[in-house]
Each structure stands twice: as C-alpha cells, then as structure tokens.
PDB file of C-alpha atoms in Angstrom:
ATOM      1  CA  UNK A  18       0.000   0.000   0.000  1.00 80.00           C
ATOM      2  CA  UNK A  19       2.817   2.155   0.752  1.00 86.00           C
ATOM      3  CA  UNK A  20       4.426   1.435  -2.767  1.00 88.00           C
ATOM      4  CA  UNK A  21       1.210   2.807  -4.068  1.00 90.00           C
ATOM      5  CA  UNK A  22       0.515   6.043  -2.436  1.00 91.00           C
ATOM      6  CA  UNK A  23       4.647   6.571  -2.915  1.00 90.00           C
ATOM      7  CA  UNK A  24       3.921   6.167  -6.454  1.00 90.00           C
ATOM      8  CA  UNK A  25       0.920   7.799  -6.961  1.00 90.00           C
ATOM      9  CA  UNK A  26       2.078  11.054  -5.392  1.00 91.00           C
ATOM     10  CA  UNK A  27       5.170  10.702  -7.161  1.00 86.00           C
ATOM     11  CA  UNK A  28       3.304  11.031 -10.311  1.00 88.00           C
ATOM     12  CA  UNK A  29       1.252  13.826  -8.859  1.00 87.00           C
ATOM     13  CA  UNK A  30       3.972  15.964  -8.177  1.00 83.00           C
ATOM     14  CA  UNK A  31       5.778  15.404 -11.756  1.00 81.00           C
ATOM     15  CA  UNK A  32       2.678  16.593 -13.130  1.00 85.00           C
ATOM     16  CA  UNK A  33       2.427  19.985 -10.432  1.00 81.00           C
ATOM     17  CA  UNK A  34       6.083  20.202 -11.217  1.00 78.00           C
ATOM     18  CA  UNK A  35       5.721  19.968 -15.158  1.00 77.00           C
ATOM     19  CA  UNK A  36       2.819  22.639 -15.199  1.00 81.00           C
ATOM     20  CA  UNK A  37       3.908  25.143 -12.522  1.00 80.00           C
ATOM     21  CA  UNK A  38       6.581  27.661 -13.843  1.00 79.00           C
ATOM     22  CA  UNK A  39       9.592  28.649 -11.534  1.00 84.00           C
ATOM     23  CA  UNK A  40       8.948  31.154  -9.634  1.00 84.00           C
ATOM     24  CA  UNK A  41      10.741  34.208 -10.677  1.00 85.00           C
ATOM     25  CA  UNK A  42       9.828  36.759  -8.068  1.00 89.00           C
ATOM     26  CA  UNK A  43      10.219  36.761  -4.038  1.00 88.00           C
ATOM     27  CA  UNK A  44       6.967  36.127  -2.282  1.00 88.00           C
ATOM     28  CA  UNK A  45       8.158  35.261   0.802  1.00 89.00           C
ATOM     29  CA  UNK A  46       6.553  37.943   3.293  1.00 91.00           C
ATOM     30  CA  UNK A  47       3.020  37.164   1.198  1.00 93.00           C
ATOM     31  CA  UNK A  48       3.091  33.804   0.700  1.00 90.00           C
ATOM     32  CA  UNK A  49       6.048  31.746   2.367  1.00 91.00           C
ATOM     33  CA  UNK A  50       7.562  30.914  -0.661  1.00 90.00           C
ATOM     34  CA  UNK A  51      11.070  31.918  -2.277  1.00 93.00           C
ATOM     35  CA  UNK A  52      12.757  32.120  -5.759  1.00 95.00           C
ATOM     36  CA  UNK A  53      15.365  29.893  -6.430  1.00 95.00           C
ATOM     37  CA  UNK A  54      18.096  32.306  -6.157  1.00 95.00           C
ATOM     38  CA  UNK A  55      16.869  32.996  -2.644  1.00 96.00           C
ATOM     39  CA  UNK A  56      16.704  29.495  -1.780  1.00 95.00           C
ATOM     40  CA  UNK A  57      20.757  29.330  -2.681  1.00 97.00           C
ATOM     41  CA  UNK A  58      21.344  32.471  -0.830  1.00 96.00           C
ATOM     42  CA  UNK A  59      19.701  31.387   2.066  1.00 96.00           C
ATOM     43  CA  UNK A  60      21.264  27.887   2.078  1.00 97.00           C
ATOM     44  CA  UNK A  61      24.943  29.640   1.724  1.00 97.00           C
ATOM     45  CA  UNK A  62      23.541  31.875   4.986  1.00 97.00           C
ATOM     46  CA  UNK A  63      22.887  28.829   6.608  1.00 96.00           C
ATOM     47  CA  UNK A  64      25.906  26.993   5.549  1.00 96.00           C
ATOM     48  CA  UNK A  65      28.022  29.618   6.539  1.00 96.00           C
ATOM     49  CA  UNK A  66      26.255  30.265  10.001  1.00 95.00           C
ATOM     50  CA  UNK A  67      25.354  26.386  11.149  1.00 92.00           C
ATOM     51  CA  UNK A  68      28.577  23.800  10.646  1.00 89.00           C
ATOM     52  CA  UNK A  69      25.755  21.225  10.919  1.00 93.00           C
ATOM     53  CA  UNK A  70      24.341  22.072   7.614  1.00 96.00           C
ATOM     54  CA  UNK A  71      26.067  21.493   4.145  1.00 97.00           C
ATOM     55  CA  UNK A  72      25.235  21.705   0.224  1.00 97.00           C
ATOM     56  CA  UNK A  73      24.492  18.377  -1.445  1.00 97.00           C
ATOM     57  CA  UNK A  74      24.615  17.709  -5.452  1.00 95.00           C
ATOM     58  CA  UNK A  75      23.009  14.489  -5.435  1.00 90.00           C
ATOM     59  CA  UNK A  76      22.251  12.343  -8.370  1.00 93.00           C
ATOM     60  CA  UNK A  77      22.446  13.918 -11.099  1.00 93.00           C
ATOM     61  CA  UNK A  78      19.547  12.490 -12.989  1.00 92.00           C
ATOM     62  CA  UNK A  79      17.138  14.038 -10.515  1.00 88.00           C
ATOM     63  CA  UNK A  80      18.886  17.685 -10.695  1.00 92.00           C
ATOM     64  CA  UNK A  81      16.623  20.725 -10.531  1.00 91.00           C
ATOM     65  CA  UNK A  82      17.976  22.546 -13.832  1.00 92.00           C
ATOM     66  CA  UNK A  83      17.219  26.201 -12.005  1.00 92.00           C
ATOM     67  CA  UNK A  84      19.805  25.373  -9.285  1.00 96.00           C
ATOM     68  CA  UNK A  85      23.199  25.532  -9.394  1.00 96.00           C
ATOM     69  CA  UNK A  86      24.597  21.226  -9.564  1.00 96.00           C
ATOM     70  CA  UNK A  87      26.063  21.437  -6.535  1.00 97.00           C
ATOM     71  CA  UNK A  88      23.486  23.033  -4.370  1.00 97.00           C
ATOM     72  CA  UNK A  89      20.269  20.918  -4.923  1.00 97.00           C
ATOM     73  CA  UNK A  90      19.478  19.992  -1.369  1.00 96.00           C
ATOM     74  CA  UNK A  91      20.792  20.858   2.402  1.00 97.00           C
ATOM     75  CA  UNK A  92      21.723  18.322   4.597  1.00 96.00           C
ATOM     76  CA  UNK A  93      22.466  18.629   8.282  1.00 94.00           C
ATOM     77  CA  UNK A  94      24.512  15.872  10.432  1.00 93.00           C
ATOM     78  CA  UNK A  95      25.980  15.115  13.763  1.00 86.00           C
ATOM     79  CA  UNK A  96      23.766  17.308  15.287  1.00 84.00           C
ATOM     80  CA  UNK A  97      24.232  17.326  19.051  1.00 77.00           C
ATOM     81  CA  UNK A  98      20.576  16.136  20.663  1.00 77.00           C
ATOM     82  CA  UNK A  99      21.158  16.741  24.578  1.00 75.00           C
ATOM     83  CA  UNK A 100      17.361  15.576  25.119  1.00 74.00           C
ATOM     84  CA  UNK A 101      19.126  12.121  23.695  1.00 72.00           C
ATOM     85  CA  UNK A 102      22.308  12.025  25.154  1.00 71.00           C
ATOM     86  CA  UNK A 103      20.804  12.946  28.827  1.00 71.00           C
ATOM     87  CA  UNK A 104      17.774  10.287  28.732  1.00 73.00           C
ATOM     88  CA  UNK A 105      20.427   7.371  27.337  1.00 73.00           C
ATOM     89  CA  UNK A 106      22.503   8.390  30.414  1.00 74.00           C
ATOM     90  CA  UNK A 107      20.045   7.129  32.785  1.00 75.00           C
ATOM     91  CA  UNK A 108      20.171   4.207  31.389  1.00 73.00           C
ATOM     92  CA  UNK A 109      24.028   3.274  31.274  1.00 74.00           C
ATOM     93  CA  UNK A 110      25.252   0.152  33.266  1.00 74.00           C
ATOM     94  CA  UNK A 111      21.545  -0.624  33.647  1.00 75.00           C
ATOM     95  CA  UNK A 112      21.264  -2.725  30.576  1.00 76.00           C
ATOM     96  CA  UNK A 113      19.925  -6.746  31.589  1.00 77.00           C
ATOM     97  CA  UNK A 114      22.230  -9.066  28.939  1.00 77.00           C
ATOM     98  CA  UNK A 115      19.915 -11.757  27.289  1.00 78.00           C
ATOM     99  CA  UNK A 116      21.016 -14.981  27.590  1.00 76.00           C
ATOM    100  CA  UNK A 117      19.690 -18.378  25.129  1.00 68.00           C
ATOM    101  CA  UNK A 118      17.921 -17.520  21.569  1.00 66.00           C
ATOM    102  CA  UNK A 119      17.913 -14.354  22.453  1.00 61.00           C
ATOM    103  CA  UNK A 120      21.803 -14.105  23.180  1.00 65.00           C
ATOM    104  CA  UNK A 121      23.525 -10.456  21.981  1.00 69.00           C
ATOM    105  CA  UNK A 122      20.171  -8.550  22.690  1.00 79.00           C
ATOM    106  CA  UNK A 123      19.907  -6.096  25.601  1.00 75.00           C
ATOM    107  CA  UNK A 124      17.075  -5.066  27.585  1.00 73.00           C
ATOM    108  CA  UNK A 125      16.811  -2.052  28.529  1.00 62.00           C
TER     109      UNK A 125
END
C-alpha cells in the first residue's frame, strides 16, 4: 500500500512540477515561498552560520535545472541532541544481557 501512495504522489507531483513555472519573483513575506536564487542564498547563509548544515549535489539524474549542480538539497549531520544524550545516560550500566535464543540482545 505504501508502494502505491509513494507512487501515486510521485506522479502527482511530476505533473504539479511539469505545469507550474519557476517562480521568478520573491513572495516570501506574502506567501512563504522563495525564488530559487533565494533558496541558494539562504542555504549559503545557513551553511556559513550552522557547521551542521552542508550543500548536497546528489544524483544527477534528478537535478533541478534552475539550481546551481552542486546546491540541490541541504543536509544537516551530527547534530548534538542533549534531550538524547541525557535520557540514554540514565540508562548506562543498567542494561539486563539476554542470555539463550535471544543471546547479543539487551534489555533495557
């Protein structure tokens, strides 16, 4: 069912994409939405501000043509989550080793 509604809205949004022009002027303040170039500017901003976050090309086959090759997505990684880190610490040393079929699994 998944593989269906993946599909179908896959399709969907080839045919939005295919009939919807690039936007070509900001309306950001009106309606949320930015023009391509602002999109890169932005992401550079954010690039340059955050360490986290970094420019991706990806495959090329599935390149936006309005933005630059090397800018088609952001990514961010090894992000510090200190809601995380603090709940797994109350659980160190307090991990119950399984023994028989279930040897190798923890319970926590």
């Amino acid at each position: 069912m998944d593989l269906l509604k993946h599909k179908v809205h896959t399709a969907y949004k080839g045919v939005a994409e295919s009939l919807m022009s690039t936007r070509t002027t900001s309306a950001f303040i009106e309606k949320g939405v930015v023009t391509p170039d602002e999109f890169v500017i932005a992401g550079d901003f954010l690039v340059a501000q955050c360490p986290t976050w970094s420019w991706q090309g990806g495959d090329p086959k599935h390149a936006k043509p309005y933005l630059p090759a090397d800018k088609q997505f952001l990514v961010t990684r090894n992000v510090p989550c200190l809601k995380r880190a603090a709940a797994m610490e109350e659980y160190a040393g307090k991990e119950n080793h399984l023994d028989g079929e279930d040897e190798g699994w923890v319970e926590t």
